[in-house]
PDB file of C-alpha atoms and ligand atoms in Angstrom:
ATOM      1  CA  UNK A 292       0.000   0.000   0.000  1.00 54.00           C
ATOM      2  CA  UNK A 293       3.048   2.300  -0.033  1.00 59.00           C
ATOM      3  CA  UNK A 294       2.273   5.394  -2.064  1.00 55.00           C
ATOM      4  CA  UNK A 295      -1.458   4.652  -2.104  1.00 57.00           C
ATOM      5  CA  UNK A 296      -3.797   7.614  -2.079  1.00 66.00           C
ATOM      6  CA  UNK A 297      -4.992   8.360   1.446  1.00 67.00           C
ATOM      7  CA  UNK A 298      -7.223  11.341   2.134  1.00 81.00           C
ATOM      8  CA  UNK A 299      -5.576  13.999   4.313  1.00 87.00           C
ATOM      9  CA  UNK A 300      -7.169  13.953   7.796  1.00 93.00           C
ATOM     10  CA  UNK A 301      -8.167  16.988   9.846  1.00 94.00           C
ATOM     11  CA  UNK A 302      -5.671  18.555  12.260  1.00 94.00           C
ATOM     12  CA  UNK A 303      -7.506  17.068  15.265  1.00 96.00           C
ATOM     13  CA  UNK A 304      -7.573  13.597  13.745  1.00 96.00           C
ATOM     14  CA  UNK A 305      -3.886  13.853  12.835  1.00 96.00           C
ATOM     15  CA  UNK A 306      -3.070  14.917  16.425  1.00 97.00           C
ATOM     16  CA  UNK A 307      -5.055  11.979  17.796  1.00 97.00           C
ATOM     17  CA  UNK A 308      -3.195   9.592  15.528  1.00 97.00           C
ATOM     18  CA  UNK A 309       0.093  11.190  16.585  1.00 97.00           C
ATOM     19  CA  UNK A 310      -0.828  10.727  20.249  1.00 97.00           C
ATOM     20  CA  UNK A 311      -1.216   7.032  19.499  1.00 97.00           C
ATOM     21  CA  UNK A 312       2.257   7.154  17.887  1.00 96.00           C
ATOM     22  CA  UNK A 313       0.695   6.332  14.526  1.00 97.00           C
ATOM     23  CA  UNK A 314       1.154   7.916  11.139  1.00 97.00           C
ATOM     24  CA  UNK A 315      -0.910  11.150  11.032  1.00 96.00           C
ATOM     25  CA  UNK A 316      -1.777  10.512   7.382  1.00 96.00           C
ATOM     26  CA  UNK A 317      -3.039   6.904   7.381  1.00 94.00           C
ATOM     27  CA  UNK A 318      -3.272   6.127  11.120  1.00 95.00           C
ATOM     28  CA  UNK A 319      -1.834   2.639  10.656  1.00 95.00           C
ATOM     29  CA  UNK A 320       1.952   2.842  10.315  1.00 96.00           C
ATOM     30  CA  UNK A 321       4.231   3.637  13.230  1.00 96.00           C
ATOM     31  CA  UNK A 322       5.443   7.228  13.668  1.00 96.00           C
ATOM     32  CA  UNK A 323       8.238   6.549  16.181  1.00 96.00           C
ATOM     33  CA  UNK A 324      10.765   3.792  16.718  1.00 94.00           C
ATOM     34  CA  UNK A 325      13.353   3.317  19.469  1.00 93.00           C
ATOM     35  CA  UNK A 326      11.128   5.287  21.863  1.00 94.00           C
ATOM     36  CA  UNK A 327      11.557   8.816  20.442  1.00 94.00           C
ATOM     37  CA  UNK A 328      13.166   8.529  16.997  1.00 94.00           C
ATOM     38  CA  UNK A 329      10.995   9.479  14.040  1.00 94.00           C
ATOM     39  CA  UNK A 330      10.676   6.860  11.319  1.00 96.00           C
ATOM     40  CA  UNK A 331      12.043   7.886   7.925  1.00 95.00           C
ATOM     41  CA  UNK A 332       8.831   6.868   6.164  1.00 96.00           C
ATOM     42  CA  UNK A 333       5.510   5.371   7.145  1.00 96.00           C
ATOM     43  CA  UNK A 334       5.666   1.638   6.439  1.00 95.00           C
ATOM     44  CA  UNK A 335       2.035   1.626   5.274  1.00 95.00           C
ATOM     45  CA  UNK A 336       1.442   4.790   3.202  1.00 94.00           C
ATOM     46  CA  UNK A 337       5.049   5.885   2.548  1.00 94.00           C
ATOM     47  CA  UNK A 338       4.636   9.423   3.922  1.00 94.00           C
ATOM     48  CA  UNK A 339       8.121  10.786   4.806  1.00 94.00           C
ATOM     49  CA  UNK A 340       8.624  11.826   8.455  1.00 94.00           C
ATOM     50  CA  UNK A 341      12.382  11.691   8.978  1.00 90.00           C
ATOM     51  CA  UNK A 342      12.841  15.401   8.332  1.00 89.00           C
ATOM     52  CA  UNK A 343      10.321  16.635  10.924  1.00 90.00           C
ATOM     53  CA  UNK A 344      11.987  18.007  14.053  1.00 90.00           C
ATOM     54  CA  UNK A 345       9.813  18.713  17.056  1.00 90.00           C
ATOM     55  CA  UNK A 346      12.809  20.027  19.062  1.00 90.00           C
ATOM     56  CA  UNK A 347      11.711  21.206  22.524  1.00 94.00           C
ATOM     57  CA  UNK A 348       7.975  21.190  21.849  1.00 95.00           C
ATOM     58  CA  UNK A 349       7.424  17.590  22.987  1.00 96.00           C
ATOM     59  CA  UNK A 350       9.267  17.992  26.339  1.00 97.00           C
ATOM     60  CA  UNK A 351       7.488  21.307  26.877  1.00 97.00           C
ATOM     61  CA  UNK A 352       4.068  19.716  26.329  1.00 97.00           C
ATOM     62  CA  UNK A 353       5.055  16.769  28.528  1.00 98.00           C
ATOM     63  CA  UNK A 354       6.138  19.038  31.387  1.00 98.00           C
ATOM     64  CA  UNK A 355       2.924  21.022  31.031  1.00 98.00           C
ATOM     65  CA  UNK A 356       0.756  17.904  31.221  1.00 98.00           C
ATOM     66  CA  UNK A 357       2.719  16.130  33.961  1.00 98.00           C
ATOM     67  CA  UNK A 358       2.719  19.275  36.084  1.00 98.00           C
ATOM     68  CA  UNK A 359      -1.015  19.817  35.712  1.00 98.00           C
ATOM     69  CA  UNK A 360      -1.736  16.169  36.528  1.00 97.00           C
ATOM     70  CA  UNK A 361       0.671  15.578  39.422  1.00 97.00           C
ATOM     71  CA  UNK A 362       0.735  18.889  41.297  1.00 97.00           C
ATOM     72  CA  UNK A 363      -2.967  18.776  42.300  1.00 97.00           C
ATOM     73  CA  UNK A 364      -2.579  15.138  43.383  1.00 95.00           C
ATOM     74  CA  UNK A 365       0.489  15.986  45.445  1.00 95.00           C
ATOM     75  CA  UNK A 366      -1.168  19.034  47.004  1.00 95.00           C
ATOM     76  CA  UNK A 367      -4.276  17.078  47.987  1.00 95.00           C
ATOM     77  CA  UNK A 368      -2.167  14.247  49.432  1.00 93.00           C
ATOM     78  CA  UNK A 369       0.026  16.647  51.373  1.00 93.00           C
ATOM     79  CA  UNK A 370      -2.919  18.572  52.793  1.00 93.00           C
ATOM     80  CA  UNK A 371      -4.947  15.469  53.631  1.00 95.00           C
ATOM     81  CA  UNK A 372      -2.455  12.888  54.829  1.00 92.00           C
ATOM     82  CA  UNK A 373       0.803  14.687  55.775  1.00 87.00           C
ATOM     83  CA  UNK A 374       2.903  11.752  54.605  1.00 91.00           C
ATOM     84  CA  UNK A 375       6.411  11.208  55.994  1.00 94.00           C
ATOM     85  CA  UNK A 376       9.040  12.547  53.616  1.00 94.00           C
ATOM     86  CA  UNK A 377      10.438   9.110  52.686  1.00 96.00           C
ATOM     87  CA  UNK A 378       6.946   7.851  51.806  1.00 95.00           C
ATOM     88  CA  UNK A 379       6.049  10.991  49.883  1.00 94.00           C
ATOM     89  CA  UNK A 380       9.195  10.748  47.759  1.00 94.00           C
ATOM     90  CA  UNK A 381       8.718   7.027  47.191  1.00 96.00           C
ATOM     91  CA  UNK A 382       5.233   7.740  45.806  1.00 95.00           C
ATOM     92  CA  UNK A 383       5.671  11.064  43.995  1.00 96.00           C
ATOM     93  CA  UNK A 384       8.975  10.461  42.213  1.00 97.00           C
ATOM     94  CA  UNK A 385       7.925   7.194  40.516  1.00 97.00           C
ATOM     95  CA  UNK A 386       4.580   8.807  39.659  1.00 97.00           C
ATOM     96  CA  UNK A 387       6.242  11.807  38.028  1.00 98.00           C
ATOM     97  CA  UNK A 388       8.958   9.765  36.295  1.00 98.00           C
ATOM     98  CA  UNK A 389       6.533   7.134  35.048  1.00 98.00           C
ATOM     99  CA  UNK A 390       4.026   9.660  33.771  1.00 98.00           C
ATOM    100  CA  UNK A 391       6.801  11.615  32.042  1.00 98.00           C
ATOM    101  CA  UNK A 392       8.173   8.512  30.304  1.00 98.00           C
ATOM    102  CA  UNK A 393       4.654   7.490  29.298  1.00 98.00           C
ATOM    103  CA  UNK A 394       3.622  10.879  27.918  1.00 98.00           C
ATOM    104  CA  UNK A 395       6.846  12.000  26.200  1.00 97.00           C
ATOM    105  CA  UNK A 396       6.572   9.839  23.040  1.00 97.00           C
ATOM    106  CA  UNK A 397       2.852  10.585  22.794  1.00 98.00           C
ATOM    107  CA  UNK A 398       3.522  14.312  23.044  1.00 98.00           C
ATOM    108  CA  UNK A 399       6.224  13.968  20.396  1.00 97.00           C
ATOM    109  CA  UNK A 400       3.689  12.205  18.180  1.00 97.00           C
ATOM    110  CA  UNK A 401       1.197  15.027  18.704  1.00 97.00           C
ATOM    111  CA  UNK A 402       3.764  17.722  17.921  1.00 96.00           C
ATOM    112  CA  UNK A 403       5.012  15.843  14.844  1.00 96.00           C
ATOM    113  CA  UNK A 404       1.404  15.506  13.675  1.00 96.00           C
ATOM    114  CA  UNK A 405       0.862  19.247  14.133  1.00 95.00           C
ATOM    115  CA  UNK A 406       3.980  19.978  12.055  1.00 94.00           C
ATOM    116  CA  UNK A 407       2.824  17.505   9.416  1.00 95.00           C
ATOM    117  CA  UNK A 408      -0.729  18.906   9.312  1.00 94.00           C
ATOM    118  CA  UNK A 409       0.605  22.482   9.019  1.00 92.00           C
ATOM    119  CA  UNK A 410       3.124  21.360   6.387  1.00 89.00           C
ATOM    120  CA  UNK A 411       5.873  22.968   8.498  1.00 86.00           C
ATOM    121  CA  UNK A 412       8.593  20.690   7.217  1.00 78.00           C
ATOM    122  CA  UNK A 413      11.599  22.876   8.020  1.00 68.00           C
ATOM    123  CA  UNK A 414      14.733  23.175   5.943  1.00 60.00           C
ATOM    124  CA  UNK A 415      15.782  19.534   6.143  1.00 55.00           C
ATOM    125  CA  UNK A 416      13.221  18.204   3.672  1.00 53.00           C
ATOM    126  CA  UNK A 417      14.236  14.909   2.047  1.00 53.00           C
TER     127      UNK A 417
HETATM  128 ZN1   ZN B 105       1.034   6.204   6.967  1.00 89.95          ZN
END
């Protein structure tokens, strides 16, 4: 199916597909490999992705989301339970680290999909 005609999805649909780490164009091929590296081309539709660079946008979005998710949880726990410091750190640090590692590739997929949908390919076009 490489090179087959696939209708261009809406920005929102492309972002959703990117969040699933799938090709924004066809939604079936993988967008990332080796955790955060962009694939050169979609294995299903052949759309090139190797030249898209999300730079700091994915970590920025990840920090934004992790902060807005974890800070209220931590504040409520601290105000309600007054956990000992060792217990608080043993809960909060794995929560923050795990959520960050989970969200980072998804945020990169979203940002890559936004660049793709806006046709903001940069100067390194293949
Ligand atoms: Zn594809």
